[in-house]
Amino acid sequence: MATFCRSLTLLGRPTSSLVYRLTAARQCSSGGPYEYILVDKKGENKNVGFIQLNRPKALNALCDGLMKEMGKALDDFEADSQVGAIVITGSDRAFAAGADIKEMQNRTFQECYGGNFLSHWNRVSTVKKPVIAAVNGYALGGGCELAMMCDIIYAGEKAQFGQPEILLGTIPGAGGTQRLTRAVGKSLAMEMVLTGDRISAQEAKQSAFELTLAEGNRLEKRLFHATFATEDRKEGMTAFVEKRKANFQDQ
Ligand code: CAA
């Protein structure tokens, strides 16, 4: 469960000191090449596993391929005795703008439910080594959920957290309703989930407190799948892709 969240500003450190600049090639020191992430080992002793989301044109939207690559990189770091901790980061503009809406747009309820859509995302929260999310820019929907799956969140000044799924006619599906409640409290979490409004790193830190995570994640995932049986979910995602306002019919 993430500590939500420690602002780098408040810690008195410039963002760039923690959110390492990655110049290395797309080659993982402990595995093969990746298409959607950059993977490296950092630090004097190469003991920090480093994963940078790398889909800049899509604001690091978390497509299936990216999350599969993330799982592989995490497996490799977990097995690598040299690695003591793992950092997941994005860019200054976006940690991640959520699950990939273009990929989800035409999915059906049957596909989501039958295939247990998003279940493999859980790998992030089952890693035994400490995982740190270094967040700047948008951390929305699945991006916010990805950050909250990490053990600690360090947020830069430009970080914005939000669960805007309601604006797409769906709900958070990767732990948002559960972890956000525990991270920022029920009232603010409900406000964020029901309005889609975003909060800054400062606001998140002010409302932060810790509770333990319970079983609600499974229920949430099933409810998320159920939104794929509604017309409004299809309309919400289609409107996003077509760059127009959604015309919800409560169906
Ligand atoms: N999925 C797919 N593509 C996305 C995306 C997403 N989540 N977010 C942004 N993009 C793409 C845009 O489609 C656009 O691509 P094109 O240039 O090919 O059209 C590109 O990234 C840049 O985005 P914008 O032009 O929209 O950039 P902006 O600066 O005007 O707005 C933003 C930025 C406010 C983040 C806006 O992109 C946005 O609202 N994104 C969607 C956020 C969202 O709804 N996230 C939740 C997804 S659902 C989810 O995550 C479910 C879950 O719980 C797992």
Coordinates of N, CA and C and ligand atoms in Angstrom, one line a residue, residues 55-59 61-62 93 97-104 117-118 121 138 140-143 145 163-165 167-168 170-176 198 224 237 240-241 243, ligand 1:
R55 N 5.7 5.6 -23.6 CA 4.7 5.8 -24.8 C 4.4 7.3 -24.8
P56 N 5.4 8.1 -25.1 CA 5.1 9.6 -24.9 C 3.9 10.1 -25.7
K57 N 3.7 9.6 -26.9 CA 2.6 10.1 -27.8 C 1.3 9.7 -27.2
A58 N 1.2 8.7 -26.4 CA -0.1 8.3 -25.8 C -0.1 8.6 -24.3
L59 N 0.8 9.6 -23.9 CA 0.9 9.9 -22.4 C 1.0 8.7 -21.5
A61 N -0.2 5.8 -21.8 CA -1.4 5.0 -21.5 C -0.9 3.5 -21.4
L62 N -1.6 2.8 -20.5 CA -1.1 1.5 -20.1 C -1.8 0.4 -21.0
R93 N 5.6 15.0 -18.2 CA 4.2 15.4 -18.6 C 3.2 14.3 -18.1
A97 N -1.5 8.2 -18.2 CA -2.9 8.8 -18.4 C -3.9 7.7 -18.3
G98 N -3.6 6.5 -17.8 CA -4.6 5.5 -17.5 C -4.5 4.3 -18.4
A99 N -5.4 3.4 -18.3 CA -5.4 2.2 -19.2 C -5.7 2.8 -20.6
D100 N -5.3 2.0 -21.6 CA -5.4 2.5 -23.0 C -6.9 2.4 -23.4
I101 N -7.5 3.6 -23.6 CA -8.9 3.7 -23.9 C -9.2 3.2 -25.3
K102 N -8.2 3.4 -26.2 CA -8.4 2.9 -27.6 C -8.4 1.4 -27.6
E103 N -7.7 0.8 -26.8 CA -7.7 -0.7 -26.7 C -9.0 -1.2 -26.1
M104 N -9.5 -0.4 -25.1 CA -10.7 -0.9 -24.4 C -12.0 -0.6 -25.1
F117 N -10.0 -9.4 -17.3 CA -9.2 -8.2 -17.8 C -8.6 -7.5 -16.6
L118 N -7.4 -7.1 -16.8 CA -6.5 -6.3 -15.9 C -6.0 -7.2 -14.7
W121 N -2.3 -7.0 -14.0 CA -1.7 -5.7 -13.4 C -1.3 -5.9 -12.0
Y138 N 0.5 13.7 -15.3 CA -0.8 13.0 -15.1 C -0.6 11.6 -14.5
L140 N -3.5 9.3 -13.9 CA -4.9 9.3 -14.0 C -5.4 7.8 -14.2
G141 N -6.6 7.5 -13.7 CA -7.2 6.2 -13.9 C -6.2 5.1 -13.5
G142 N -5.9 4.2 -14.5 CA -5.0 3.2 -14.2 C -3.6 3.7 -13.8
G143 N -3.3 4.9 -14.2 CA -2.0 5.5 -13.9 C -1.9 5.8 -12.4
E145 N -3.8 4.3 -10.3 CA -3.9 3.0 -9.6 C -2.5 2.3 -9.6
Q163 N -9.1 9.9 -10.8 CA -9.8 8.7 -11.3 C -10.9 9.1 -12.2
P164 N -10.6 9.5 -13.4 CA -11.6 10.1 -14.3 C -12.5 9.1 -15.0
E165 N -12.5 7.8 -14.6 CA -13.3 6.8 -15.4 C -14.7 7.2 -15.5
L167 N -16.0 9.8 -16.3 CA -16.2 10.6 -17.5 C -16.2 9.8 -18.8
L168 N -15.8 8.5 -18.7 CA -15.9 7.5 -19.8 C -17.0 6.6 -19.6
T170 N -17.4 4.5 -17.0 CA -17.0 3.3 -16.4 C -16.5 3.7 -15.0
I171 N -15.9 2.7 -14.3 CA -15.4 2.9 -12.9 C -13.9 2.5 -12.9
P172 N -13.2 2.9 -11.9 CA -11.8 2.3 -11.7 C -11.9 0.8 -11.7
G173 N -10.9 0.2 -12.3 CA -10.9 -1.3 -12.4 C -9.6 -1.9 -11.9
A174 N -8.6 -1.2 -11.4 CA -7.4 -1.8 -10.9 C -7.1 -1.3 -9.5
G175 N -8.1 -1.3 -8.7 CA -7.9 -1.0 -7.3 C -8.2 0.4 -6.9
G176 N -8.6 1.3 -7.8 CA -8.8 2.7 -7.5 C -9.8 3.0 -6.4
R198 N -9.3 16.1 -10.5 CA -7.9 15.7 -10.2 C -7.4 16.4 -8.9
F224 N -16.3 -3.2 -12.6 CA -15.6 -2.5 -13.7 C -15.9 -3.3 -15.0
M237 N -16.1 6.0 -24.1 CA -14.7 5.7 -24.7 C -14.7 6.1 -26.1
F240 N -14.3 9.8 -26.3 CA -12.9 10.2 -26.1 C -12.0 10.0 -27.4
V241 N -12.2 8.8 -28.0 CA -11.4 8.5 -29.2 C -11.7 9.5 -30.3
K243 N -12.8 12.5 -29.9 CA -12.5 13.8 -29.5 C -13.8 14.7 -29.4
Ligands
CAA1 N1 -5.7 5.9 -23.5 C1 -5.3 6.0 -24.8 N2 -4.8 7.1 -25.3 C2 -4.7 8.2 -24.5 C3 -5.0 8.1 -23.2 C4 -5.6 6.9 -22.7 N3 -5.9 6.7 -21.4 N4 -4.8 9.3 -22.6 C5 -4.3 10.1 -23.6 N5 -4.2 9.4 -24.7 C6 -3.7 9.9 -26.0 C7 -4.8 10.8 -26.7 O1 -5.7 10.0 -27.4 C8 -3.9 11.6 -27.6 O2 -3.5 10.7 -28.7 P1 -3.8 11.3 -30.3 O3 -2.8 12.4 -30.4 O4 -3.4 10.1 -31.1 O5 -5.2 11.7 -30.3 C9 -2.6 11.7 -26.8 O6 -2.6 10.7 -25.8 C10 -2.5 13.1 -26.1 O7 -3.7 13.2 -25.4 P2 -4.6 14.6 -25.4 O8 -4.5 15.2 -26.8 O9 -5.9 14.3 -24.9 O10 -3.7 15.5 -24.4 P3 -4.3 16.7 -23.5 O11 -3.0 17.4 -23.0 O12 -5.2 17.5 -24.3 O13 -5.0 16.0 -22.3 C11 -5.4 14.3 -20.6 C12 -4.4 15.2 -21.4 C13 -6.2 15.2 -19.7 C14 -4.6 13.3 -19.8 C15 -6.3 13.6 -21.6 O14 -5.5 12.9 -22.6 C16 -7.2 12.6 -21.0 O15 -8.2 12.9 -20.4 N6 -6.9 11.3 -21.1 C17 -7.7 10.2 -20.6 C18 -7.6 10.1 -19.1 C19 -8.5 9.0 -18.6 O16 -9.7 9.0 -18.8 N7 -7.9 7.9 -18.0 C20 -8.6 6.8 -17.5 C21 -8.6 5.7 -18.5 S1 -9.7 4.3 -18.0 C22 -8.9 3.5 -16.9 O17 -7.7 3.8 -16.6 C23 -9.6 2.3 -16.3 C24 -8.9 1.6 -15.1 O18 -9.2 1.9 -14.0 C25 -7.8 0.7 -15.3

